[in-house]
PDB file of C-alpha atoms and ligand atoms in Angstrom:
ATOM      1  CA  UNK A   1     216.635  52.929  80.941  1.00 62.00           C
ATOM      2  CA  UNK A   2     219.695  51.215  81.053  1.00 72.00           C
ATOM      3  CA  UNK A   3     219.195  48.651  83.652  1.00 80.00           C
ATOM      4  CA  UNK A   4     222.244  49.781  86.115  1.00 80.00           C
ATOM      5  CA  UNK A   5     220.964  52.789  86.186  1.00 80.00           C
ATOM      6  CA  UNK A   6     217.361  51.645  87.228  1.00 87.00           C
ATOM      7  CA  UNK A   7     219.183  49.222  90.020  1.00 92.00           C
ATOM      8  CA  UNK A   8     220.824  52.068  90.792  1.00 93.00           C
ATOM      9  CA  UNK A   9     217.401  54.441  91.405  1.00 93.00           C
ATOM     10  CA  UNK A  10     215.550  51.830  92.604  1.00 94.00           C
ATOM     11  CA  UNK A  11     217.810  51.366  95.643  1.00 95.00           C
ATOM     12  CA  UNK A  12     218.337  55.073  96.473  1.00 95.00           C
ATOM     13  CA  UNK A  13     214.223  54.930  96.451  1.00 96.00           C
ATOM     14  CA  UNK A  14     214.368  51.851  98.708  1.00 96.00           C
ATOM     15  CA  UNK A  15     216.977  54.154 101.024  1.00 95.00           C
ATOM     16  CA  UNK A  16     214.626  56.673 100.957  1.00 95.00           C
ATOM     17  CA  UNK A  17     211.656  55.361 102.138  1.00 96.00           C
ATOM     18  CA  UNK A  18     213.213  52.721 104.246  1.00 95.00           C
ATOM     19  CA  UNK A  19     213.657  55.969 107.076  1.00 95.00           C
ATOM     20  CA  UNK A  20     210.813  56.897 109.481  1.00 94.00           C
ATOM     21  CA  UNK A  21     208.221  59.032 107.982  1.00 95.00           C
ATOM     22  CA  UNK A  22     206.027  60.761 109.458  1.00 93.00           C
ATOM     23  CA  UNK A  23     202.654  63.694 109.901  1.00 92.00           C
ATOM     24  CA  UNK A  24     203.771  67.182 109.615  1.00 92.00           C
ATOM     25  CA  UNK A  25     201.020  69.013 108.707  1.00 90.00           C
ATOM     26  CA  UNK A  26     197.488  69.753 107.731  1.00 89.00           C
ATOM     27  CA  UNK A  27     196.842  72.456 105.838  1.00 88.00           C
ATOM     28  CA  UNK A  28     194.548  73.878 102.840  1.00 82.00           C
ATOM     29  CA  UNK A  29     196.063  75.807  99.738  1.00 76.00           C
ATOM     30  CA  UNK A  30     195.300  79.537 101.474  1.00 76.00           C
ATOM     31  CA  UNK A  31     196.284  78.194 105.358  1.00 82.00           C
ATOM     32  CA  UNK A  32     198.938  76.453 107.287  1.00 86.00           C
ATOM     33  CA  UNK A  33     201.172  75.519 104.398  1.00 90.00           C
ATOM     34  CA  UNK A  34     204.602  74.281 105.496  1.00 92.00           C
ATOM     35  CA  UNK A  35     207.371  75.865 104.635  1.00 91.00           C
ATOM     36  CA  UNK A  36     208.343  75.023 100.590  1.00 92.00           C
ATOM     37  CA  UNK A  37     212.011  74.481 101.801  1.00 91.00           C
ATOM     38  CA  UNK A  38     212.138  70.577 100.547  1.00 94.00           C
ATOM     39  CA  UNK A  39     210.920  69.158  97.432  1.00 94.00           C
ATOM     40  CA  UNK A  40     207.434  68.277  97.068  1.00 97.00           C
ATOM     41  CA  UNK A  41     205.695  65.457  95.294  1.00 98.00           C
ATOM     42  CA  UNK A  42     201.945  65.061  96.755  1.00 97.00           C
ATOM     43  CA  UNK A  43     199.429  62.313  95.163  1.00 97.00           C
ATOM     44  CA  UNK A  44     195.822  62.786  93.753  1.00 95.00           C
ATOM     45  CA  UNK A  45     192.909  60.806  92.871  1.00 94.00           C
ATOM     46  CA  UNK A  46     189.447  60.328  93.149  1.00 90.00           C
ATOM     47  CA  UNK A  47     187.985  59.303  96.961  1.00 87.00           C
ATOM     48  CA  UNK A  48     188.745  55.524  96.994  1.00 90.00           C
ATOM     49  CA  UNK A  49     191.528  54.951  94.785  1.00 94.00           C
ATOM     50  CA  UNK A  50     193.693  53.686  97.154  1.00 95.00           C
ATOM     51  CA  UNK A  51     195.710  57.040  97.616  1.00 94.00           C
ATOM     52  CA  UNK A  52     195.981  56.178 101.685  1.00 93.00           C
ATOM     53  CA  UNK A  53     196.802  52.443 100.751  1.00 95.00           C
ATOM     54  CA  UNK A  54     199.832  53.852  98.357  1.00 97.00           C
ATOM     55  CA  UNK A  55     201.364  56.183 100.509  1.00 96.00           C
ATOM     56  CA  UNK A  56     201.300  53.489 103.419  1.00 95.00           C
ATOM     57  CA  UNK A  57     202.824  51.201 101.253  1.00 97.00           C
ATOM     58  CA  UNK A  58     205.293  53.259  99.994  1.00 97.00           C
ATOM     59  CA  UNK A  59     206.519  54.310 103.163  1.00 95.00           C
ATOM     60  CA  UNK A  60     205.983  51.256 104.640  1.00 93.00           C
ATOM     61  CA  UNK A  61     203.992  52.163 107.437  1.00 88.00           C
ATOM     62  CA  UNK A  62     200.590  51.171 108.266  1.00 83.00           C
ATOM     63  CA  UNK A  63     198.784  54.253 109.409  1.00 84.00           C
ATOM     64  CA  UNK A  64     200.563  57.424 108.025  1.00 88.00           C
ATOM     65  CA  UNK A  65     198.260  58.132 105.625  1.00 85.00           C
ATOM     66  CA  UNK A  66     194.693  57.695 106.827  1.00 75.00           C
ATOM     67  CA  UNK A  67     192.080  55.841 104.858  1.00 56.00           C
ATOM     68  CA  UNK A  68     189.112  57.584 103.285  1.00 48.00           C
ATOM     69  CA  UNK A  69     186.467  59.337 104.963  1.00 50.00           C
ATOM     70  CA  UNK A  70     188.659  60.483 108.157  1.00 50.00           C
ATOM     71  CA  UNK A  71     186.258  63.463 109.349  1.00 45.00           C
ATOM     72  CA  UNK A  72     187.609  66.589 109.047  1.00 44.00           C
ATOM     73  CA  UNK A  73     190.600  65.795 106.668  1.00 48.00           C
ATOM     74  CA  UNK A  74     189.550  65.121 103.604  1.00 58.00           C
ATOM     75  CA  UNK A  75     189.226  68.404 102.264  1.00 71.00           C
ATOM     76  CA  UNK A  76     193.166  68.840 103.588  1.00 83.00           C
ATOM     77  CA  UNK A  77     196.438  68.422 101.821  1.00 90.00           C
ATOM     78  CA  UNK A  78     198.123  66.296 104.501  1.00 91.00           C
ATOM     79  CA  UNK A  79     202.039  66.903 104.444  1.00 93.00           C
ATOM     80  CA  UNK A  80     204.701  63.851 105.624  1.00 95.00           C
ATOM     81  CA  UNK A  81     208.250  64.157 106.048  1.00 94.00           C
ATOM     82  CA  UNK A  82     211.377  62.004 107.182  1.00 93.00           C
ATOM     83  CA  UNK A  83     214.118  64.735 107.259  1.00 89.00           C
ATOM     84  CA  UNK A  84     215.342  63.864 103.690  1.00 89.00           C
ATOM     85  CA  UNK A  85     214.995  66.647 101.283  1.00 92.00           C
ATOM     86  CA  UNK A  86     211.310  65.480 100.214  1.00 96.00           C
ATOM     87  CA  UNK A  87     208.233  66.253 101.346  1.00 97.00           C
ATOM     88  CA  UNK A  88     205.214  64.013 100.559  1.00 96.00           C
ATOM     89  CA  UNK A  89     201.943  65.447  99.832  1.00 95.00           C
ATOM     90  CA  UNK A  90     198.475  63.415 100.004  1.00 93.00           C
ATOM     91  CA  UNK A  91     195.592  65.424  98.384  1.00 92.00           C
ATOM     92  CA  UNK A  92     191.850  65.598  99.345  1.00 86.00           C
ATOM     93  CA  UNK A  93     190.585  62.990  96.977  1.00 86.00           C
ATOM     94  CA  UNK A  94     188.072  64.169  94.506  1.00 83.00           C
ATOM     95  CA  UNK A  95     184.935  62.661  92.844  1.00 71.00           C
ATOM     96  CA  UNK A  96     182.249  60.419  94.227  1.00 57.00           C
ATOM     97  CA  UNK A  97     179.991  60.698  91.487  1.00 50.00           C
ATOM     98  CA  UNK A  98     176.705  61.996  92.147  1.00 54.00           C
ATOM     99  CA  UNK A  99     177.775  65.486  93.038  1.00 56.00           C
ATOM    100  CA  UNK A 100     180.570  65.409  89.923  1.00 59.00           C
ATOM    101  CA  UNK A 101     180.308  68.690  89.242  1.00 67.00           C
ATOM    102  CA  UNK A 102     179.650  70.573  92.449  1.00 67.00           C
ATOM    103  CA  UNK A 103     182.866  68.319  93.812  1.00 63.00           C
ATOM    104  CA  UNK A 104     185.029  68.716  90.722  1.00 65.00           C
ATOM    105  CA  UNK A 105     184.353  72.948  91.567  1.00 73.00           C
ATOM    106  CA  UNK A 106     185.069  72.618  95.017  1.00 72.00           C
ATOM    107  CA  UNK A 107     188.453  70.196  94.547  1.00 73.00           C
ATOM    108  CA  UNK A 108     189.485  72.522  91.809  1.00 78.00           C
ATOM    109  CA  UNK A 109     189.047  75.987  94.158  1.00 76.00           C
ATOM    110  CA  UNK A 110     191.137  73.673  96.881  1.00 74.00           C
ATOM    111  CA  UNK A 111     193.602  72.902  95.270  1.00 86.00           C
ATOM    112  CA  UNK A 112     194.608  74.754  92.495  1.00 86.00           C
ATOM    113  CA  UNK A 113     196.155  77.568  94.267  1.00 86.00           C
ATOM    114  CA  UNK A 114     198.441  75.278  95.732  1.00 91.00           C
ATOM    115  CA  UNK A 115     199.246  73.396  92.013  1.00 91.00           C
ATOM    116  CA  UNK A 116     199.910  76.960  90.861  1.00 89.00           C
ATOM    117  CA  UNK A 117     202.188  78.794  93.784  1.00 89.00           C
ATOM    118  CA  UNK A 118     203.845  76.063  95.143  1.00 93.00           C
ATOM    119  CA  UNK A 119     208.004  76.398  93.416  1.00 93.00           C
ATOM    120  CA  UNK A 120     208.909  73.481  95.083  1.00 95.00           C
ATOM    121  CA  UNK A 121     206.397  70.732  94.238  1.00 96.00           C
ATOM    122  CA  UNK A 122     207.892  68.784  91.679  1.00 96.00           C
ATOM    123  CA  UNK A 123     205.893  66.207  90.703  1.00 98.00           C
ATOM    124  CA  UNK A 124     201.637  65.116  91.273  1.00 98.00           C
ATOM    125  CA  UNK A 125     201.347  61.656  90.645  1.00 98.00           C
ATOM    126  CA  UNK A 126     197.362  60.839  89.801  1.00 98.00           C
ATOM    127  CA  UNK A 127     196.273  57.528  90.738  1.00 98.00           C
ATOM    128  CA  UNK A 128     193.874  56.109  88.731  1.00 98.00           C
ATOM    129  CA  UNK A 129     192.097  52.474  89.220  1.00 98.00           C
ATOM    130  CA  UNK A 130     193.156  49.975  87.258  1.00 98.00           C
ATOM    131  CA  UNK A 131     189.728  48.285  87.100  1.00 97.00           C
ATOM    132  CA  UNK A 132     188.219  51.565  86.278  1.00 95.00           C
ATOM    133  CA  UNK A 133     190.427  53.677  83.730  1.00 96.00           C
ATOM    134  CA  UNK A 134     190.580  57.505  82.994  1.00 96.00           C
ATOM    135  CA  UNK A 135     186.754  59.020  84.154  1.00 93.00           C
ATOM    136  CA  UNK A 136     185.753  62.209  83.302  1.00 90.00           C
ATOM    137  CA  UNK A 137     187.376  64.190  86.721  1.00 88.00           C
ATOM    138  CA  UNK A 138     190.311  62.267  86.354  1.00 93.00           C
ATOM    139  CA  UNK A 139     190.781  64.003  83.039  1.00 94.00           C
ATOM    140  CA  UNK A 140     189.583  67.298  84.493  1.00 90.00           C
ATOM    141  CA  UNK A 141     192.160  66.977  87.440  1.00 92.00           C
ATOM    142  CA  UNK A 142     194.481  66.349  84.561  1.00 95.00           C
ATOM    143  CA  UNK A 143     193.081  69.707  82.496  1.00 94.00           C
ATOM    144  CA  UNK A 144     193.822  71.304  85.929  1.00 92.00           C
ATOM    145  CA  UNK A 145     198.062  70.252  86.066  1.00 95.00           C
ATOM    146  CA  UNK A 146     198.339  71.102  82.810  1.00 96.00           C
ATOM    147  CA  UNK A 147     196.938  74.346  82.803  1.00 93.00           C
ATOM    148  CA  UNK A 148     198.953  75.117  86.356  1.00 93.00           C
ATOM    149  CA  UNK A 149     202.177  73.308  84.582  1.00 95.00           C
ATOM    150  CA  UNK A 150     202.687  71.065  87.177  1.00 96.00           C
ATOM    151  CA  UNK A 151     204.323  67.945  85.861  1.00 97.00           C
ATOM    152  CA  UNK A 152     202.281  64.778  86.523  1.00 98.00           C
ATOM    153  CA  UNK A 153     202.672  61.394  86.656  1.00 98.00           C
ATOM    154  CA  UNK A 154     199.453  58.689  86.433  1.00 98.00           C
ATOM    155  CA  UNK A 155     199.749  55.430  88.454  1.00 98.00           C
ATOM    156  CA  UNK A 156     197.570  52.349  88.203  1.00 98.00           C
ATOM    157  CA  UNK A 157     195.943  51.229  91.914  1.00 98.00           C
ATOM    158  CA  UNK A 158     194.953  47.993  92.803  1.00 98.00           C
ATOM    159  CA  UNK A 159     196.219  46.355  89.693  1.00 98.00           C
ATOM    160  CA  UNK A 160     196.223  42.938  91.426  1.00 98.00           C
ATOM    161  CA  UNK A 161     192.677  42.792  90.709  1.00 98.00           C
ATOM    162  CA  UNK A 162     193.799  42.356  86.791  1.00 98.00           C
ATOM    163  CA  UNK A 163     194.988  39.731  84.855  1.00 97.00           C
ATOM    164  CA  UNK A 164     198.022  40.386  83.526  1.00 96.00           C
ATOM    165  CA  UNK A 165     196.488  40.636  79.620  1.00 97.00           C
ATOM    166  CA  UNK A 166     194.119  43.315  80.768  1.00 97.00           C
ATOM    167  CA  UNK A 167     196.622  44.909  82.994  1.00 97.00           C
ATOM    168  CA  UNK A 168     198.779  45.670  80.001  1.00 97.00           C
ATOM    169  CA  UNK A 169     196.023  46.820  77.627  1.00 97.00           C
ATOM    170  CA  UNK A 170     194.527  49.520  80.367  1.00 97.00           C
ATOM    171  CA  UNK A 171     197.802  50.842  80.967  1.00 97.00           C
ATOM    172  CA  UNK A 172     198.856  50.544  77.143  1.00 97.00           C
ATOM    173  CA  UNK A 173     195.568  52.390  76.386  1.00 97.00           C
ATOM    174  CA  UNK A 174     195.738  55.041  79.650  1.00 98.00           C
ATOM    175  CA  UNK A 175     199.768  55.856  78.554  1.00 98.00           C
ATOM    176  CA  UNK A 176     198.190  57.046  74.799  1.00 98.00           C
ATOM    177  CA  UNK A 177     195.492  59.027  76.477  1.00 97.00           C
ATOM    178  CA  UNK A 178     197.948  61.128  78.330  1.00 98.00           C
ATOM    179  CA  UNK A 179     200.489  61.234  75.497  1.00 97.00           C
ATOM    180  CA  UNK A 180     199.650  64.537  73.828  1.00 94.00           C
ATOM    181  CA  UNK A 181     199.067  66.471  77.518  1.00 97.00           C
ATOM    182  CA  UNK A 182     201.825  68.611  78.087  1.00 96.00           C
ATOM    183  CA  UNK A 183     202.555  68.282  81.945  1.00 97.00           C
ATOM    184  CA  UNK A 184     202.033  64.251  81.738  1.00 98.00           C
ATOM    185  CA  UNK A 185     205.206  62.067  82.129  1.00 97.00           C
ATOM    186  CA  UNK A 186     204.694  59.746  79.609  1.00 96.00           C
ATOM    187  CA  UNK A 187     205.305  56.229  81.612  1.00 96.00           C
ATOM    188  CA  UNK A 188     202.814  54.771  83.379  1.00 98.00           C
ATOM    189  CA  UNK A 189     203.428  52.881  86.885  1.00 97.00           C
ATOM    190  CA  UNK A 190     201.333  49.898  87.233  1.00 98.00           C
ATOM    191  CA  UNK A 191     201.324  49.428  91.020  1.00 98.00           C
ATOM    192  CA  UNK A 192     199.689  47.222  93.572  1.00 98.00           C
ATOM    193  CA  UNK A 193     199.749  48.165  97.602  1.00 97.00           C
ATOM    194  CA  UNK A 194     198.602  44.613  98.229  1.00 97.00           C
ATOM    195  CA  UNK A 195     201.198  42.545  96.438  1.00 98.00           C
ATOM    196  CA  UNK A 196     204.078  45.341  96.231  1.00 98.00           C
ATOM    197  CA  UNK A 197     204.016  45.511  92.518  1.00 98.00           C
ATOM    198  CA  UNK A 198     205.509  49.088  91.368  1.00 97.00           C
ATOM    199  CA  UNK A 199     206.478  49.827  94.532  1.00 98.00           C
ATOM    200  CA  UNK A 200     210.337  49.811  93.798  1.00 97.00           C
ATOM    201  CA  UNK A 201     210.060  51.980  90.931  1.00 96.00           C
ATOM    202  CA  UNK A 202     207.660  54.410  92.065  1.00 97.00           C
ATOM    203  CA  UNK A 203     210.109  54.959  95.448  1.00 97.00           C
ATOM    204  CA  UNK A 204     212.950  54.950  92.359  1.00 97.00           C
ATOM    205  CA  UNK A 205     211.224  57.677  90.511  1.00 95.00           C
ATOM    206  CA  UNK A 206     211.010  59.477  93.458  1.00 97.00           C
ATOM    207  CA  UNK A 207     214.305  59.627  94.560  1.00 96.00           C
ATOM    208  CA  UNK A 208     215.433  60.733  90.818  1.00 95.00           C
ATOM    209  CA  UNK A 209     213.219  63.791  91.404  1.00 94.00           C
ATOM    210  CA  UNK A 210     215.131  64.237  94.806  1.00 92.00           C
ATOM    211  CA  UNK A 211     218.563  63.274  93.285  1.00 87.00           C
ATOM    212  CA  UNK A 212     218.265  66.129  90.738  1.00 81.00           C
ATOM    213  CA  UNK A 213     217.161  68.539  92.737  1.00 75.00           C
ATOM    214  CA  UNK A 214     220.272  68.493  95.268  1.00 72.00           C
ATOM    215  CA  UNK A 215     222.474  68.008  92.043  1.00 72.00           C
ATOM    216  CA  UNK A 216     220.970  71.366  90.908  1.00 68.00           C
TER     217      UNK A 216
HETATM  218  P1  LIG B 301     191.729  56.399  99.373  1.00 53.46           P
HETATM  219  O1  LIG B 301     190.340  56.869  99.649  1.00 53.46           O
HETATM  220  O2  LIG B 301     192.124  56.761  97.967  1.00 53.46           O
HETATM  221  O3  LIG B 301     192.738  56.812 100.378  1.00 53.46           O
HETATM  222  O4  LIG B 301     191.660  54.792  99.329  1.00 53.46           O
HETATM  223  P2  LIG B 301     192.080  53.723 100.425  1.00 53.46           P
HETATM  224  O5  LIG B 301     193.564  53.577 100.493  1.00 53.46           O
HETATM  225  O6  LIG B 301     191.346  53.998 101.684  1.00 53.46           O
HETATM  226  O7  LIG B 301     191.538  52.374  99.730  1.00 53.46           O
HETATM  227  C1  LIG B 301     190.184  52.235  99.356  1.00 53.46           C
HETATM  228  C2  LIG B 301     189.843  50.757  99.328  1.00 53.46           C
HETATM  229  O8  LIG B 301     190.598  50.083  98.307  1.00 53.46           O
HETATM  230  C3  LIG B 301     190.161  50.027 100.616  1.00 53.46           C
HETATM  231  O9  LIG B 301     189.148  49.073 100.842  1.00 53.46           O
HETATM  232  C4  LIG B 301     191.494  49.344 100.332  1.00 53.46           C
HETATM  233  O10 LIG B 301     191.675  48.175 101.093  1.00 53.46           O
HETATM  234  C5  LIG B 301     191.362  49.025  98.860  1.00 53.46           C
HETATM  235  N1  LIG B 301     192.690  49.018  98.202  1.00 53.46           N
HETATM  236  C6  LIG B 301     193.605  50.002  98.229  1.00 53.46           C
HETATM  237  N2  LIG B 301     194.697  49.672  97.521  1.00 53.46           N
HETATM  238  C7  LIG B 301     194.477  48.431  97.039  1.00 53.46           C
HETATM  239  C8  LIG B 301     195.245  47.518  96.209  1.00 53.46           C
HETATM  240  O11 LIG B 301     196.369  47.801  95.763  1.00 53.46           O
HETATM  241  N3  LIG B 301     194.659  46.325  95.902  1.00 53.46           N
HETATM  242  C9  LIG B 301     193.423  45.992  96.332  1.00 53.46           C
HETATM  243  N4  LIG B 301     192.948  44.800  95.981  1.00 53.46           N
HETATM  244  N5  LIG B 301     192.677  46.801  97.122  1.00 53.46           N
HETATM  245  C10 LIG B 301     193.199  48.001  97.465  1.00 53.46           C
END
């Protein structure tokens, strides 16, 4: 990308997540769904990732997003706004790996309703630990987008616990993994909620997705 035009995004992301977001809703796929009149883009990974840690970054505030293990939410999509055309969406997290299967089933029934009806989501971005790689739910989370269609994005967590070397090689080797999926953007966003890293272009990305939408 030309690099005005990633200045350009990366400061209408910065606008956009420099207002005051906050809780909407709670809700499951079947129950207490907002109403789809903004753009959605919601975030997924397995229990741990650093989904909460992301979306508090992001946003820039400290305690939107809960972090793992909050009773009684966790099998909830949690819905934040800040009155500006987007809506963002944190998933249950999936996947602690003794009950793989059973919990893969159960994440799948939860949300894949919502992956498939929702018009206005526009994007799922599916973080993925650096340290860690692609595991098998990750790539059956990524089975499920495709087969709903639901364009998808994967982002690298916690890379600050990489050198740079192996940094580049996971995400090198994580961007051909996802290359022949249909739904899968092909860039990976190495990002970091501890030192900031891929914060600015991850808010940029997002406010392309918004930017197109009200252009359309
Ligand atoms: P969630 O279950 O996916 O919402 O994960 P959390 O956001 O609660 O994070 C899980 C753990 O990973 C917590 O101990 C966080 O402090 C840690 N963590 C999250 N993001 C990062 C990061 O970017 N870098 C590092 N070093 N640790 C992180």
């Amino acid at each position: 990308m030309a690099e005005p035009v990633a200045a350009a995004r990366r400061e209408a992301g910065r606008v956009l997540f420099a207002r005051p977001w906050r809780f909407i809703a709670a809700a499951t796929a079947f129950v207490g769904l907002p109403a789809a009149d903004n753009i959605e883009v919601a975030f997924a990974g397995r229990s741990n990732v650093g989904k909460s840690s992301l979306i508090n970054a992001l946003t820039g505030q400290g305690a939107l997003a809960r972090t793992s293990n909050t009773p009684g939410r966790t099998r909830q999509l949690n819905f934040f706004g800040a009155d500006a055309g987007l809506t963002i969406v944190d998933m249950p997290g999936y996947g602690y790996a003794r009950a793989a299967k059973k919990e893969a089933a159960s994440w799948q029934r939860a949300v894949f309703d919502y992956f498939a009806g929702r018009a206005n989501l526009r994007r799922v971005y599916v973080l993925v630990d650096a340290r860690r790689g692609l595991k098998p739910n990750d790539l059956a989370a990524l089975d499920l987008l495709d087969k709903a269609a639901v364009s998808y994005q994967i982002v690298m967590t916690k890379c600050d616990k990489l050198k740079p070397e192996a940094l580049e090689q996971t995400t090198a080797a994580t961007a051909r993994a996802v290359a022949r999926r249909p739904a899968a953007h092909p860039m990976v966003v190495a990002t970091s909620a501890v030192t900031g890293l891929g914060l600015d272009t991850l808010r940029g990305e997002i406010a392309a997705l918004v930017g197109a939408s009200a252009a359309a």
